[in-house]
Amino acid sequence: MESFLERNSFFSHLYRFFDAATPSWLAYLLAASVIVFVLVNGLMLFTMALIYMERRLIGRFQVRLGPNRVGPFGLLQPVADAIKILFKEDLVPVGADRITFNLAPVLFIFPVFLSLAVVPFGERYFLADLNVAVLFIMGVSGLSTIAILMAGWSSANRYAMFGAVRAVAQLISYEVPMVLSLVGVLLLVGSMSMVTIVEGQRLPLILLQPLGFLVFFMAALAELNRTPFDLVEAESELVAGYHTEYSGMKFGMFMLAEFAASVVSSAIIVTVFFKGWEGPLLPSHLWFVIKLFVVLFVLIWIRATLPRLRIDQIMAFAWKVLFPLSLVNIAATAVEVLLWPQPTTAQIWAMVGINWGVTFVSLALWSWLMGPTLRPNMPQLLRGATTGKAA
Amino acid sequence: MTLRTEPVTVNIGPQHPSTHGVFRLRVTFDGEVIQEVEPVFGYLHRGSEKLAEERTYSQVITLTDRLDYVASMTNNQAYVLALEKLCHVQPAERGLYLRVIAAELQRIASHLVATGFLLQDLGAFGTPLMYCFRERERILDMFEMLCGARITHSYLRIGGVFQDAPEEFWPALRIFLHDMPPYIDEYEQLLAENEILVARTKGVGLLSQEMAIASSTSGPVLRASGVPWDLRKADPYEVYDRFDFDIPVGTAGDSYDRFIVRIQEMRQSLRIVQQAVDQLPGGTSVGKVPVRAKVPFFIRPPVGDAYAHVEAPKGELGFYLVSDGSIAPYRCKIRSPSFINLTPLKEMLIGWKLADLVVILGSIDINMGEVDR
Amino acid sequence: MTVALSAQEVGERLEKDLPGAGASWQMDQLQVRPEAVREVCRWLKVESGLELDYLVAITAVDFVDHFEVVYHLASIGRNHSLVLKTKVFGRETPAVPSVVEVWQGADLQEREVWDLMGVRFEGHPNLKRILTWEEFPGHPLRKDFQGA
């Protein structure tokens, strides 16, 4: 207890405040509740900020303004949207399985909040420091697949069913490279605790694990159902995918959970690959937030740029590209850890060089191997055809 | 052990984000693979051909605007040509050049819409669409200068055009002609070499040369399959024989070729517009040279029939007019490219996946106003 | 420039090869008997020197006492065109042989003519209404059609 209080100043301040007036078990409970309350609402705020940022940025990407009417610079737009969505009629289709239908949004949103519990968002600021945090995040985020399947199946809508089936295939496939790409990190740091991972990074791990980062980032994009892997809710094919039949606040919960999942995933990426809260001069929370928004910006940038892949291409990408690449990464890292169990600074920089080399070589090799299947030859246009004669 | 599977029938449309209007496809899927397709038409049928029989010849021009509403200039052009053929009217020279300028600008605008929406169907979240619309907006602004309308122009009249281009039109056109080529290069760089786009469109929705001819397709769909059939070259109407331009032709006949052919055609259209501006009788001065031949207010063509066609952005648009000597057409048949280009749809779709369906449909570039008329 | 074929030349050759077609001609328009349409079309498509491989349009005109079905044909390789017409009498069940097996492009167009004009195309694989719905009363482009 004491060591925990020492490492977690966020908690200990609150605990000491309540401990002065109440029995210690109640103080513990009250402090934890306050933190949970702050976290949940903080995540909501960040999600709203992300929605606003996404809409404004995509507006800029698309040579238009984006929302700018509600409040200064349209800042209150997410609030207006939330109010609108609250008052919308809540429809349940006639053929729907009511219990499953109503349960799905709830089940979809809670893993997002759960995985936030183990993310340290500042120096000595976190809710829990699990020693199996990475496993916990992976396990909990896998639950959303079930929620999507429930939503799609219970809607009694074929678009929704298509979306749900796609989701199951895609999300389960991408969990494999996602977990494997983190193995390199675990080998280097030697712990699954998020706090230890941050403290154990002598260099930001993106330098040491470029291949792992790439694979993790791609897999995270797929897990978040964002372009180019957004075929779970591909609006031009499946209308809205698994949540086609949802309206009102239930739809709002799906949207909220998806955006919140973007925030949480970015937070995990920042923690694991960008040295979490650590940074010079500025306070640690601010560093965390800055890094978080940089990652979110990249997510939005990708969304505004890329078209979508097809289901077979997505599956091929997971199993033929990301999966072997993550194995290459594990092998390279394992050899290095075996060679230099206690690396000096020079040895770490040697690792950086080797890993970047491995990344470039394996990427080149894979694009050479997979290129013909993914990119056929460019067409030859017959120019200068000037008669009506058929070629 | 084999899994017992059941085919699923899904109604794509009439209300669907990617059917480009109220089009409906009854599709049977085996998993994601298309087994059977049945297109259902008619949700936007307004009986344009019947309506034309109850209007005077000049009033029908406004009806043609509403066929392919993203390319009304060429619709006007086809109708007016058929009418001139029926009445043996020789249009004013300057009017013909203004028609060519308008029609080619319209082709660029229509191809921009087609390209933008194809990318939208591919899942590029609006960005390419907005870029394409940025340029289309300038064309629409120029149309507004020409005739005061942006979408339904009714700019063409029998014997020429409705009015001379105003003074401010020419500088706007000059700037546009200067700005547009780099934009087209930009599209080509951004899109044509995008790995995902190539992977999604290359080899998808193949249409062989024989099939394309046999099923009467026209326009970019036919040319992408390797047939250099462009009515501006094959059967030059108006003054198209005075311009120097190429016909881009694809080789494979897949969605990618159709997309590339459209981008190349925009370049050729710019060349034509530039030449038309250079050759324009009367130059850029306003109101010196007549733009419209003298025709009576109520046109009474001699008894007979006439068929005239133009190369509209989507293919061969033809009007078949039958006259009984009165002031209204006895029969006005519209040969609409969007409708007939859908003939080989089944052959193109079966065996592909749901995601390819929207791409193939987008690459054919249909407009429901024209399909259902 | 697409050359309009002389209907007289084509008609004379047609009479030699298919005497039963009842060919007559006027300007660039060739008239045949309705029963012979499919044979004539097949002949026009493969006959050397004609090779009309592209069906531009099929349409029908209601002249009250008869329907005139009009085929606009073109040859992409030779760049010439021909108009083929046939007169169908009777308002109850006017019928013409379908040309879908000659040019697949006739598929949707014949359905459209059937739907709007009420001319049946015998042998069409899927002759259903296309622009209106199955229960629609009458054929809207006929001159005696009474609108709702």
JSON list of C-alpha atoms in Angstrom, two decimals, chain A residues 54 58-64 157-159 162-163 165-166 227-228 230-231 234-240 301-313 371 373-391, chain B residues 8-13 16-18 29 31-32 120-127 130-131 134 192-200 202 204 209 226-229 233-234 245-251 256-257 260-261 264 352-356 358:
[
{"chain": "A", "resi": 54, "resn": "GLU", "atom": "CA", "xyz": [-11.22, 15.51, -36.86]},
{"chain": "A", "resi": 58, "resn": "ILE", "atom": "CA", "xyz": [-10.76, 16.89, -42.51]},
{"chain": "A", "resi": 59, "resn": "GLY", "atom": "CA", "xyz": [-12.49, 20.08, -43.56]},
{"chain": "A", "resi": 60, "resn": "ARG", "atom": "CA", "xyz": [-9.10, 21.65, -44.13]},
{"chain": "A", "resi": 61, "resn": "PHE", "atom": "CA", "xyz": [-7.86, 18.59, -45.97]},
{"chain": "A", "resi": 62, "resn": "GLN", "atom": "CA", "xyz": [-10.89, 18.81, -48.21]},
{"chain": "A", "resi": 63, "resn": "VAL", "atom": "CA", "xyz": [-10.52, 22.50, -49.04]},
{"chain": "A", "resi": 64, "resn": "ARG", "atom": "CA", "xyz": [-13.53, 23.51, -46.97]},
{"chain": "A", "resi": 157, "resn": "ASN", "atom": "CA", "xyz": [-30.45, -6.32, -41.16]},
{"chain": "A", "resi": 158, "resn": "ARG", "atom": "CA", "xyz": [-28.30, -7.82, -43.86]},
{"chain": "A", "resi": 159, "resn": "TYR", "atom": "CA", "xyz": [-25.97, -4.87, -44.14]},
{"chain": "A", "resi": 162, "resn": "PHE", "atom": "CA", "xyz": [-22.27, -8.25, -43.43]},
{"chain": "A", "resi": 163, "resn": "GLY", "atom": "CA", "xyz": [-20.53, -5.66, -41.30]},
{"chain": "A", "resi": 165, "resn": "VAL", "atom": "CA", "xyz": [-19.08, -10.89, -40.17]},
{"chain": "A", "resi": 166, "resn": "ARG", "atom": "CA", "xyz": [-16.42, -8.70, -41.73]},
{"chain": "A", "resi": 227, "resn": "THR", "atom": "CA", "xyz": [-9.45, 3.87, -43.21]},
{"chain": "A", "resi": 228, "resn": "PRO", "atom": "CA", "xyz": [-7.97, 2.08, -45.09]},
{"chain": "A", "resi": 230, "resn": "ASP", "atom": "CA", "xyz": [-12.80, 0.64, -42.31]},
{"chain": "A", "resi": 231, "resn": "LEU", "atom": "CA", "xyz": [-14.74, -1.95, -44.26]},
{"chain": "A", "resi": 234, "resn": "ALA", "atom": "CA", "xyz": [-17.82, 0.98, -45.15]},
{"chain": "A", "resi": 235, "resn": "GLU", "atom": "CA", "xyz": [-20.45, 3.61, -45.83]},
{"chain": "A", "resi": 236, "resn": "SER", "atom": "CA", "xyz": [-20.25, 3.28, -49.60]},
{"chain": "A", "resi": 237, "resn": "GLU", "atom": "CA", "xyz": [-20.85, -0.46, -49.45]},
{"chain": "A", "resi": 238, "resn": "LEU", "atom": "CA", "xyz": [-22.66, -1.33, -46.23]},
{"chain": "A", "resi": 239, "resn": "VAL", "atom": "CA", "xyz": [-24.45, 1.95, -45.53]},
{"chain": "A", "resi": 240, "resn": "ALA", "atom": "CA", "xyz": [-23.20, 2.02, -41.93]},
{"chain": "A", "resi": 301, "resn": "TRP", "atom": "CA", "xyz": [-4.49, 12.45, -41.90]},
{"chain": "A", "resi": 302, "resn": "ILE", "atom": "CA", "xyz": [-4.64, 8.84, -42.99]},
{"chain": "A", "resi": 303, "resn": "ARG", "atom": "CA", "xyz": [-8.42, 8.89, -42.89]},
{"chain": "A", "resi": 304, "resn": "ALA", "atom": "CA", "xyz": [-8.57, 11.93, -45.13]},
{"chain": "A", "resi": 305, "resn": "THR", "atom": "CA", "xyz": [-6.16, 10.47, -47.66]},
{"chain": "A", "resi": 306, "resn": "LEU", "atom": "CA", "xyz": [-6.57, 6.79, -48.35]},
{"chain": "A", "resi": 307, "resn": "PRO", "atom": "CA", "xyz": [-9.26, 4.75, -50.06]},
{"chain": "A", "resi": 308, "resn": "ARG", "atom": "CA", "xyz": [-10.41, 1.48, -48.60]},
{"chain": "A", "resi": 309, "resn": "LEU", "atom": "CA", "xyz": [-9.12, -2.03, -49.19]},
{"chain": "A", "resi": 310, "resn": "ARG", "atom": "CA", "xyz": [-11.25, -5.02, -50.08]},
{"chain": "A", "resi": 311, "resn": "ILE", "atom": "CA", "xyz": [-11.95, -7.81, -47.57]},
{"chain": "A", "resi": 312, "resn": "ASP", "atom": "CA", "xyz": [-9.66, -10.37, -49.21]},
{"chain": "A", "resi": 313, "resn": "GLN", "atom": "CA", "xyz": [-6.87, -7.81, -49.52]},
{"chain": "A", "resi": 371, "resn": "GLY", "atom": "CA", "xyz": [4.11, -6.50, -55.19]},
{"chain": "A", "resi": 373, "resn": "THR", "atom": "CA", "xyz": [-0.12, -9.74, -56.34]},
{"chain": "A", "resi": 374, "resn": "LEU", "atom": "CA", "xyz": [-1.01, -6.35, -54.92]},
{"chain": "A", "resi": 375, "resn": "ARG", "atom": "CA", "xyz": [0.04, -4.12, -57.80]},
{"chain": "A", "resi": 376, "resn": "PRO", "atom": "CA", "xyz": [-0.39, -5.28, -61.39]},
{"chain": "A", "resi": 377, "resn": "ASN", "atom": "CA", "xyz": [1.22, -3.51, -64.32]},
{"chain": "A", "resi": 378, "resn": "MET", "atom": "CA", "xyz": [0.08, -0.07, -65.31]},
{"chain": "A", "resi": 379, "resn": "PRO", "atom": "CA", "xyz": [-2.07, 0.08, -68.45]},
{"chain": "A", "resi": 380, "resn": "GLN", "atom": "CA", "xyz": [-0.69, 1.19, -71.76]},
{"chain": "A", "resi": 381, "resn": "LEU", "atom": "CA", "xyz": [-2.90, 3.85, -73.24]},
{"chain": "A", "resi": 382, "resn": "LEU", "atom": "CA", "xyz": [-3.17, 3.95, -76.98]},
{"chain": "A", "resi": 383, "resn": "ARG", "atom": "CA", "xyz": [-2.71, 7.63, -77.59]},
{"chain": "A", "resi": 384, "resn": "GLY", "atom": "CA", "xyz": [-3.15, 9.38, -80.88]},
{"chain": "A", "resi": 385, "resn": "ALA", "atom": "CA", "xyz": [-5.86, 7.04, -82.10]},
{"chain": "A", "resi": 386, "resn": "THR", "atom": "CA", "xyz": [-7.57, 9.37, -84.50]},
{"chain": "A", "resi": 387, "resn": "THR", "atom": "CA", "xyz": [-9.72, 7.24, -86.74]},
{"chain": "A", "resi": 388, "resn": "GLY", "atom": "CA", "xyz": [-12.91, 5.44, -85.99]},
{"chain": "A", "resi": 389, "resn": "LYS", "atom": "CA", "xyz": [-11.34, 2.13, -86.90]},
{"chain": "A", "resi": 390, "resn": "ALA", "atom": "CA", "xyz": [-11.32, -0.52, -84.21]},
{"chain": "A", "resi": 391, "resn": "ALA", "atom": "CA", "xyz": [-7.86, -1.48, -83.05]},
{"chain": "B", "resi": 8, "resn": "VAL", "atom": "CA", "xyz": [-28.16, -14.15, -49.11]},
{"chain": "B", "resi": 9, "resn": "THR", "atom": "CA", "xyz": [-30.21, -11.76, -51.21]},
{"chain": "B", "resi": 10, "resn": "VAL", "atom": "CA", "xyz": [-29.63, -8.09, -50.51]},
{"chain": "B", "resi": 11, "resn": "ASN", "atom": "CA", "xyz": [-31.34, -5.09, -51.99]},
{"chain": "B", "resi": 12, "resn": "ILE", "atom": "CA", "xyz": [-28.67, -2.54, -52.84]},
{"chain": "B", "resi": 13, "resn": "GLY", "atom": "CA", "xyz": [-30.72, 0.57, -53.22]},
{"chain": "B", "resi": 16, "resn": "HIS", "atom": "CA", "xyz": [-28.02, 3.46, -50.81]},
{"chain": "B", "resi": 17, "resn": "PRO", "atom": "CA", "xyz": [-24.98, 5.74, -50.59]},
{"chain": "B", "resi": 18, "resn": "SER", "atom": "CA", "xyz": [-23.32, 4.32, -53.70]},
{"chain": "B", "resi": 29, "resn": "PHE", "atom": "CA", "xyz": [-24.38, -13.16, -52.38]},
{"chain": "B", "resi": 31, "resn": "GLY", "atom": "CA", "xyz": [-20.62, -14.86, -48.52]},
{"chain": "B", "resi": 32, "resn": "GLU", "atom": "CA", "xyz": [-19.21, -11.71, -50.08]},
{"chain": "B", "resi": 120, "resn": "GLN", "atom": "CA", "xyz": [-15.78, 8.17, -52.87]},
{"chain": "B", "resi": 121, "resn": "ASP", "atom": "CA", "xyz": [-17.12, 4.69, -53.62]},
{"chain": "B", "resi": 122, "resn": "LEU", "atom": "CA", "xyz": [-13.65, 3.31, -53.11]},
{"chain": "B", "resi": 123, "resn": "GLY", "atom": "CA", "xyz": [-13.83, 4.67, -49.58]},
{"chain": "B", "resi": 124, "resn": "ALA", "atom": "CA", "xyz": [-11.60, 7.72, -49.84]},
{"chain": "B", "resi": 125, "resn": "PHE", "atom": "CA", "xyz": [-13.44, 9.81, -47.28]},
{"chain": "B", "resi": 126, "resn": "GLY", "atom": "CA", "xyz": [-14.60, 12.72, -49.44]},
{"chain": "B", "resi": 127, "resn": "THR", "atom": "CA", "xyz": [-11.23, 14.31, -50.08]},
{"chain": "B", "resi": 130, "resn": "MET", "atom": "CA", "xyz": [-14.06, 17.75, -52.78]},
{"chain": "B", "resi": 131, "resn": "TYR", "atom": "CA", "xyz": [-10.96, 18.39, -54.89]},
{"chain": "B", "resi": 134, "resn": "ARG", "atom": "CA", "xyz": [-13.40, 22.55, -56.48]},
{"chain": "B", "resi": 192, "resn": "ALA", "atom": "CA", "xyz": [-3.52, 6.86, -60.53]},
{"chain": "B", "resi": 193, "resn": "GLU", "atom": "CA", "xyz": [-0.41, 5.71, -58.70]},
{"chain": "B", "resi": 194, "resn": "ASN", "atom": "CA", "xyz": [-2.05, 5.10, -55.36]},
{"chain": "B", "resi": 195, "resn": "GLU", "atom": "CA", "xyz": [-1.36, 1.48, -54.40]},
{"chain": "B", "resi": 196, "resn": "ILE", "atom": "CA", "xyz": [-4.74, 0.90, -52.82]},
{"chain": "B", "resi": 197, "resn": "LEU", "atom": "CA", "xyz": [-6.62, 2.40, -55.74]},
{"chain": "B", "resi": 198, "resn": "VAL", "atom": "CA", "xyz": [-4.67, 0.29, -58.22]},
{"chain": "B", "resi": 199, "resn": "ALA", "atom": "CA", "xyz": [-5.21, -2.84, -56.16]},
{"chain": "B", "resi": 200, "resn": "ARG", "atom": "CA", "xyz": [-8.92, -2.13, -55.96]},
{"chain": "B", "resi": 202, "resn": "LYS", "atom": "CA", "xyz": [-7.01, -3.07, -61.72]},
{"chain": "B", "resi": 204, "resn": "VAL", "atom": "CA", "xyz": [-11.90, -5.47, -61.64]},
{"chain": "B", "resi": 209, "resn": "GLN", "atom": "CA", "xyz": [-13.75, -5.58, -76.57]},
{"chain": "B", "resi": 226, "resn": "GLY", "atom": "CA", "xyz": [-9.87, -0.79, -76.52]},
{"chain": "B", "resi": 227, "resn": "VAL", "atom": "CA", "xyz": [-12.30, 0.51, -79.13]},
{"chain": "B", "resi": 228, "resn": "PRO", "atom": "CA", "xyz": [-11.32, 3.98, -80.40]},
{"chain": "B", "resi": 229, "resn": "TRP", "atom": "CA", "xyz": [-14.93, 4.93, -81.08]},
{"chain": "B", "resi": 233, "resn": "LYS", "atom": "CA", "xyz": [-13.83, 11.68, -84.58]},
{"chain": "B", "resi": 234, "resn": "ALA", "atom": "CA", "xyz": [-15.93, 8.92, -86.10]},
{"chain": "B", "resi": 245, "resn": "PHE", "atom": "CA", "xyz": [-7.19, 16.01, -80.54]},
{"chain": "B", "resi": 246, "resn": "ASP", "atom": "CA", "xyz": [-6.58, 12.39, -79.61]},
{"chain": "B", "resi": 247, "resn": "ILE", "atom": "CA", "xyz": [-8.87, 9.68, -78.35]},
{"chain": "B", "resi": 248, "resn": "PRO", "atom": "CA", "xyz": [-7.50, 8.01, -75.23]},
{"chain": "B", "resi": 249, "resn": "VAL", "atom": "CA", "xyz": [-8.13, 4.30, -75.40]},
{"chain": "B", "resi": 250, "resn": "GLY", "atom": "CA", "xyz": [-7.60, 1.71, -72.69]},
{"chain": "B", "resi": 251, "resn": "THR", "atom": "CA", "xyz": [-6.27, -1.76, -73.22]},
{"chain": "B", "resi": 256, "resn": "TYR", "atom": "CA", "xyz": [-8.88, 1.30, -63.77]},
{"chain": "B", "resi": 257, "resn": "ASP", "atom": "CA", "xyz": [-8.79, 1.89, -67.52]},
{"chain": "B", "resi": 260, "resn": "ILE", "atom": "CA", "xyz": [-7.68, 6.66, -66.59]},
{"chain": "B", "resi": 261, "resn": "VAL", "atom": "CA", "xyz": [-9.49, 7.20, -69.89]},
{"chain": "B", "resi": 264, "resn": "GLN", "atom": "CA", "xyz": [-6.95, 11.62, -70.25]},
{"chain": "B", "resi": 352, "resn": "TRP", "atom": "CA", "xyz": [-16.78, -10.17, -57.87]},
{"chain": "B", "resi": 353, "resn": "LYS", "atom": "CA", "xyz": [-17.26, -9.09, -54.29]},
{"chain": "B", "resi": 354, "resn": "LEU", "atom": "CA", "xyz": [-19.64, -6.66, -52.68]},
{"chain": "B", "resi": 355, "resn": "ALA", "atom": "CA", "xyz": [-16.91, -4.04, -52.43]},
{"chain": "B", "resi": 356, "resn": "ASP", "atom": "CA", "xyz": [-16.22, -4.38, -56.16]},
{"chain": "B", "resi": 358, "resn": "VAL", "atom": "CA", "xyz": [-19.80, -0.20, -56.02]}
]
